[in-house]
Amino acid sequence: MPTIDPTAESGNALGLLPGPVRQWFSSAFPSGPTPAQAAAWPLIAEGEHVLLVSPTGTGKTLAGFLAIVDRLLRDHAAGELKPGPRCVYISPLRSLGYDIERNLAIPLAGLQAALGLAESPVQVGVRTGDTSAYDRRKLRDHPPHILITTPESLSLLLSQASWRDRWRGVEHIIVDEVHALVPTKRGSDLAVSLERLADASAHDPQRIGLSATCRPADPVARFLVGPSRSCRVVEAPRPADSPKLELEVDSLLRPGEGPHRGLTYRRLLKRLRRAIDAHRTTVVFANTRPMTERITHDLRHQSPGRDQRGEEPSYDRETAIAAHHSALDAGRRREVEAMLKAGQLRAVVTSTSLELGVDIGTADLAVQIGLPGGVARCLQRIGRSGHRVGAAPRGVIVAATASEVAGAAVTARAARAGAIEPLAMIESPLDVVCQQLLGMACAEETSVESAFSLFRKAGPTANLDRDDFQSCLDFLAGDLASPAGAFEPEPGANPRWTSPRIWKHDGWFGVRSRRVQRWLWTNVGTITSEESVSVVADGKALGTIEGRYAERLTAGDRFVLDGRTLEFRRLDGLMLHSRVVGGEAGALPIWHSDRQALSSELAAELAEFRAEASRKSVGEGPEAVRDWLAEALELKPGAAAVVAELIEAQDRYSETPDVNALLVEEFPSEHEPGLTYAFHAPLNRAACEALGRAFAARLGRRFGRDLALQAADLGWSIRLPEDARIGDEDLEALTAIDGLADDVLEGVDRGDLAARRFRHVAATALMVLRNPERGKRVRVGGLLWVSSRLYPLVKAACPNHPLLRETRREVLRDILDVDAGARWLATKPTLRLRRLSAPSPFTLAWIAPGADEPLHFDTPADALRRLHARMTASNAGERS
């Protein structure tokens, strides 16, 4: 994909936008277009596919839209602007879509006034999962010229025959924050939807991708336009006079202190209050929704909140501090976004829902609590501050442990250097293929050949295998092998897993019934979630919590939502009734989500950093380490001392592993008989878990006993049963590359990871429904039943089922990183075994937190004999 230098293309960019558009822009931005705008407008005006990569706050929204608005106004002046979508804008977040609608309203209102019109000739509409039924009908009957939507809503609209003719006039597609979609199944789903949209249009619409953080650009461009189109890549810098990113690391732990959750949390609240009092608007990223709720509540209610002069703050904490996350009611989220836009909030606490592109013009500080996981995510979050031309993004990463301080320092250094992680597409996810096939069938009868050809035009499915494609069709038609007793459509016919979703005949396929259409429309998308219930407080909708959590509540129980303490009253079906009681925080709701881990690049850098700090400590002394940390990583003296103490403690008690060594530490298990082994490697969690499962499979075969595995960034641990022990002579066999992938699969099958992932795959492919039909909800264990009962049934009856193959692909390639683990083992790392009396400081800092996953290697007979022997021995001891 050709890349251009934006300075070479700048020329007289405004000359391409004559008349009212140029007049409005010159009045609103006297300093002229930014490099991003100057480079993008000529290419967009020429109709080329464009990927625009430019830092946050460089005017990408107007860079993408203004040339399109200019063309629409020209068509209006010529009497050729007809109703219907001409531009489809796709945002990965609903909040970003609404923000874009508000931002577009400003130039459109200015242009309307300049033209002396009663209303804007260019109409804008938003269609997301939050859109009311009334507005959905209005959009369908009177579609706007610019349609703002999300990947899920676009897929849904494409599956509706009533929208088929609406797409014919689409000439432009804008995908914002495209980097956030590339490495996900949402992105794979969107890429196919873009091809369906292009197929429905009378044109091949121009595609414009916008991103602040993507490296390298070519895979992202291929994702945007597919393998058969050319895309111009514009990498535009900040304006020359823009201030640089300001990012620092704060340690909540002081030198000489051990980790103390209560103490560091109190310090965190104090640190946040100081930041909020000193800044106009502070955006706080808490990584998870439970932490978001807790911090919001406690910032509002706990402690008198006096500043250093002993005075109350000049604002009301109850109304000036808000929470924002995807489980809150759409109305509440929109209210918070509007207050942010108007500068009425002093702070907003969020998990992930505000990290992409939302314009918070008054935000002058972003606080990241804990590690963001990657450089791209760090830059996105810090970029929520100073989100305007000429302002400096300012942020702080707040760390609660010595290991977090080390990780934060490495992350901040990489962020300042702009060392963004490379992106890669997910290749041909079969559950997404199934859902898209069903969407095509719902829209109209479709040719099998044309459907396969369409998939091959999209980047993520360009290499889709024909047999895999056919097996997805066969699954949806109910033609795959199924167990005895399965549903038989008629006597003697092949039994089916479920009622068929589609029919296929003579090279064509279509949807079976309107009921199946409703299933797709209420279950569209790839975002995995647990069954949830709506929460109403004093008659007002607040949001949702997971159903399993709600069912455990009894009358009078207190919990927190929207930063407020609520008292549970009753649960009516999928509606939880409560009342706001205030005061002390209740329990935090539980929302299950995918874990967050370090990128492979940051994990490698952190491992090298630890090794270098250890070498300096041993060779030059502790003070040299502190000085180096303060200078090379820009750490404050206290934070540098905290990290140095961790390195020194590890070297005293064990050793700091080098990046080309596998350090294995043996120590007694804390609460169980037997020994635990901690394996330290310079890999992120995905690669560590892959190797951990392979090692566990090898040890399980050797001892024939159940094990427990725990994986983390930079290492993993395996707890062996009583009387089992690893020797130096065992390490070489454990680290052998031969058969590694097979052993990883065995380690996966012995635990519950594959079953858990199959639950999400089956829901995406609509084998099961996340959202059952209204009035037909039947509890059979919920989606957990899919893991515990359906998964083994499918494995036994149809081991080559496409959803099983997709589960294995997802586990080995997306959840785990077998290839990275194999590459590292191929370097023949030095093997070191140390026998300790307790876990080392590094094990406690990086591997210990969390819960073990049991891996089952015992035969039922052996397990029963061992249980009987333990009970007999216990009884004998009691008698004696």
Coordinates of N, CA and C in Angstrom, one line a residue, residues 274-367:
R274 N -6.7 15.1 44.8 CA -5.8 16.2 44.6 C -5.8 16.5 43.1
A275 N -5.7 15.5 42.2 CA -5.7 15.7 40.8 C -7.0 16.4 40.3
I276 N -8.1 15.9 40.8 CA -9.4 16.5 40.4 C -9.5 17.9 40.9
D277 N -9.1 18.2 42.1 CA -9.2 19.6 42.6 C -8.3 20.5 41.8
A278 N -7.2 20.0 41.2 CA -6.2 20.9 40.6 C -6.4 21.0 39.1
H279 N -7.4 20.3 38.5 CA -7.6 20.3 37.1 C -9.0 20.6 36.7
R280 N -9.2 21.1 35.5 CA -10.6 21.4 35.1 C -11.5 20.1 34.9
T281 N -10.9 19.2 34.2 CA -11.6 17.9 34.0 C -10.6 16.8 34.0
T282 N -10.8 15.8 34.8 CA -9.9 14.6 34.9 C -10.6 13.4 34.4
V283 N -10.0 12.6 33.5 CA -10.5 11.3 33.1 C -9.7 10.2 33.7
V284 N -10.4 9.3 34.5 CA -9.8 8.3 35.2 C -10.1 6.9 34.6
F285 N -9.1 6.2 34.2 CA -9.3 4.9 33.6 C -9.0 3.8 34.6
A286 N -10.0 3.0 35.0 CA -9.9 2.0 36.0 C -9.8 0.6 35.6
N287 N -9.7 0.3 34.3 CA -9.6 -1.0 33.6 C -10.8 -1.9 33.7
T288 N -11.5 -1.9 34.8 CA -12.7 -2.8 35.0 C -13.9 -2.0 35.5
R289 N -15.1 -2.6 35.2 CA -16.3 -1.9 35.6 C -16.5 -2.0 37.1
P290 N -16.2 -3.1 37.8 CA -16.3 -3.0 39.3 C -15.4 -2.0 39.9
M291 N -14.2 -1.8 39.4 CA -13.3 -0.8 40.0 C -13.8 0.6 39.6
T292 N -14.3 0.7 38.4 CA -14.9 2.0 38.1 C -16.0 2.4 39.1
E293 N -16.9 1.5 39.4 CA -18.0 1.8 40.3 C -17.5 2.1 41.7
R294 N -16.5 1.3 42.2 CA -16.0 1.5 43.5 C -15.3 2.9 43.6
I295 N -14.5 3.3 42.7 CA -13.8 4.5 42.8 C -14.8 5.7 42.6
T296 N -15.7 5.6 41.7 CA -16.7 6.7 41.6 C -17.5 6.9 42.9
H297 N -17.9 5.8 43.5 CA -18.7 5.9 44.8 C -17.8 6.6 45.9
D298 N -16.6 6.1 46.0 CA -15.7 6.5 47.1 C -15.2 7.9 46.9
L299 N -15.0 8.4 45.6 CA -14.6 9.7 45.4 C -15.8 10.7 45.7
R300 N -17.0 10.2 45.6 CA -18.1 11.1 45.9 C -18.4 11.1 47.4
H301 N -18.2 10.0 48.1 CA -18.8 9.8 49.4 C -17.9 9.6 50.6
Q302 N -16.7 9.0 50.3 CA -15.9 8.7 51.5 C -14.9 9.8 51.7
S303 N -14.7 10.2 53.0 CA -13.9 11.2 53.5 C -14.5 12.6 53.2
P304 N -14.2 13.6 54.0 CA -14.8 14.9 53.8 C -14.3 15.6 52.5
G305 N -13.2 15.1 51.9 CA -12.7 15.7 50.7 C -12.2 17.1 50.9
R306 N -11.5 17.4 52.0 CA -10.9 18.7 52.1 C -9.6 18.8 51.4
D307 N -9.3 20.0 50.9 CA -8.0 20.2 50.2 C -7.0 20.6 51.3
Q308 N -5.8 20.9 50.8 CA -4.6 21.1 51.7 C -4.9 22.3 52.6
R309 N -5.8 23.2 52.3 CA -6.0 24.4 53.2 C -7.2 24.0 54.2
G310 N -7.7 22.8 54.1 CA -8.7 22.4 55.0 C -10.1 22.9 54.6
E311 N -10.2 23.3 53.4 CA -11.5 23.8 52.9 C -12.2 22.8 52.1
E312 N -13.5 22.9 52.0 CA -14.3 22.0 51.2 C -14.0 22.4 49.7
P313 N -14.1 21.5 48.8 CA -13.9 21.9 47.4 C -15.0 22.8 46.9
S314 N -14.7 23.5 45.8 CA -15.7 24.5 45.3 C -16.8 23.8 44.5
Y315 N -16.8 22.5 44.4 CA -17.8 21.9 43.6 C -18.5 20.7 44.4
D316 N -19.6 20.3 43.9 CA -20.4 19.2 44.6 C -19.9 17.9 44.0
R317 N -19.2 17.1 44.9 CA -18.7 15.8 44.4 C -19.8 14.9 43.9
E318 N -20.9 14.9 44.4 CA -22.0 14.0 44.0 C -22.4 14.3 42.6
T319 N -22.4 15.5 42.1 CA -22.9 15.8 40.8 C -21.7 16.1 39.8
A320 N -20.5 16.4 40.3 CA -19.4 16.7 39.4 C -18.5 15.6 39.1
I321 N -18.8 14.4 39.7 CA -18.0 13.2 39.5 C -18.9 12.1 39.0
A322 N -18.6 11.5 37.8 CA -19.6 10.5 37.2 C -18.8 9.3 36.8
A323 N -19.6 8.2 36.6 CA -19.1 7.0 36.1 C -19.5 6.8 34.6
H324 N -18.8 6.1 33.8 CA -19.2 5.8 32.4 C -18.6 4.5 32.0
H325 N -19.5 3.5 31.8 CA -19.1 2.2 31.3 C -20.3 1.6 30.5
S326 N -20.0 0.5 29.8 CA -21.0 0.0 28.9 C -22.2 -0.7 29.6
A327 N -22.1 -1.0 30.9 CA -23.3 -1.6 31.6 C -24.2 -0.5 32.1
L328 N -23.9 0.8 32.0 CA -24.8 1.8 32.4 C -25.9 2.0 31.4
D329 N -27.0 2.5 31.8 CA -28.1 2.8 30.9 C -27.7 3.8 29.8
A330 N -28.2 3.6 28.6 CA -27.8 4.5 27.5 C -28.1 5.9 27.8
G331 N -29.3 6.2 28.4 CA -29.6 7.6 28.7 C -28.6 8.2 29.7
R332 N -28.2 7.4 30.6 CA -27.2 7.9 31.6 C -25.9 8.2 30.9
R333 N -25.4 7.3 30.1 CA -24.2 7.5 29.3 C -24.2 8.8 28.5
R334 N -25.3 8.9 27.8 CA -25.5 10.1 27.0 C -25.5 11.4 27.8
E335 N -26.1 11.3 29.0 CA -26.1 12.5 29.9 C -24.7 12.8 30.4
V336 N -23.9 11.8 30.7 CA -22.5 12.0 31.1 C -21.7 12.6 30.0
E337 N -21.9 12.1 28.8 CA -21.2 12.6 27.6 C -21.5 14.0 27.4
A338 N -22.8 14.4 27.5 CA -23.2 15.8 27.2 C -22.6 16.7 28.3
M339 N -22.6 16.2 29.6 CA -22.0 17.0 30.6 C -20.5 17.2 30.4
L340 N -19.8 16.2 29.9 CA -18.4 16.3 29.6 C -18.2 17.3 28.5
K341 N -19.0 17.2 27.5 CA -18.8 18.1 26.4 C -19.0 19.6 26.8
A342 N -20.0 19.8 27.8 CA -20.3 21.1 28.2 C -19.3 21.6 29.3
G343 N -18.4 20.8 29.7 CA -17.4 21.1 30.8 C -18.1 21.2 32.2
Q344 N -19.1 20.4 32.4 CA -19.8 20.4 33.7 C -19.3 19.4 34.7
L345 N -18.4 18.5 34.3 CA -17.9 17.5 35.2 C -16.4 17.8 35.5
R346 N -16.1 17.6 36.8 CA -14.7 17.7 37.2 C -14.0 16.4 37.0
A347 N -14.7 15.3 37.0 CA -14.0 14.0 36.8 C -15.0 13.0 36.2
V348 N -14.6 12.1 35.4 CA -15.3 10.9 35.0 C -14.4 9.7 35.1
V349 N -15.0 8.6 35.7 CA -14.3 7.4 35.9 C -14.8 6.4 34.9
T350 N -14.0 5.7 34.2 CA -14.4 4.8 33.2 C -13.6 3.6 33.1
S351 N -14.1 2.5 32.5 CA -13.3 1.3 32.3 C -12.6 1.4 30.9
T352 N -13.4 1.2 29.8 CA -12.8 1.3 28.5 C -13.7 2.2 27.6
S353 N -14.9 2.5 28.0 CA -15.9 3.1 27.1 C -15.6 4.5 26.6
L354 N -14.6 5.2 27.2 CA -14.2 6.5 26.7 C -12.8 6.6 26.1
E355 N -12.2 5.4 25.9 CA -10.8 5.5 25.5 C -10.6 5.8 24.0
L356 N -11.6 5.7 23.2 CA -11.4 5.9 21.8 C -12.1 7.1 21.3
G357 N -11.3 8.1 20.9 CA -11.7 9.2 20.1 C -12.7 10.2 20.6
V358 N -13.4 9.9 21.8 CA -14.4 10.9 22.3 C -13.8 12.2 22.6
D359 N -14.4 13.2 22.1 CA -13.8 14.6 22.3 C -14.2 15.2 23.6
I360 N -13.3 15.2 24.6 CA -13.5 15.8 25.9 C -12.7 17.0 26.0
G361 N -13.2 18.1 25.4 CA -12.4 19.3 25.2 C -11.8 19.9 26.4
T362 N -12.5 19.8 27.6 CA -12.0 20.4 28.8 C -11.1 19.5 29.6
A363 N -10.9 18.3 29.2 CA -10.0 17.3 29.9 C -8.6 17.8 29.8
D364 N -7.9 18.0 31.0 CA -6.5 18.4 30.9 C -5.6 17.4 31.7
L365 N -6.2 16.3 32.1 CA -5.4 15.2 32.8 C -6.1 13.9 32.6
A366 N -5.4 12.8 32.3 CA -5.9 11.5 32.2 C -5.1 10.6 33.2
V367 N -5.8 9.9 34.0 CA -5.1 9.0 35.0 C -5.4 7.6 34.7

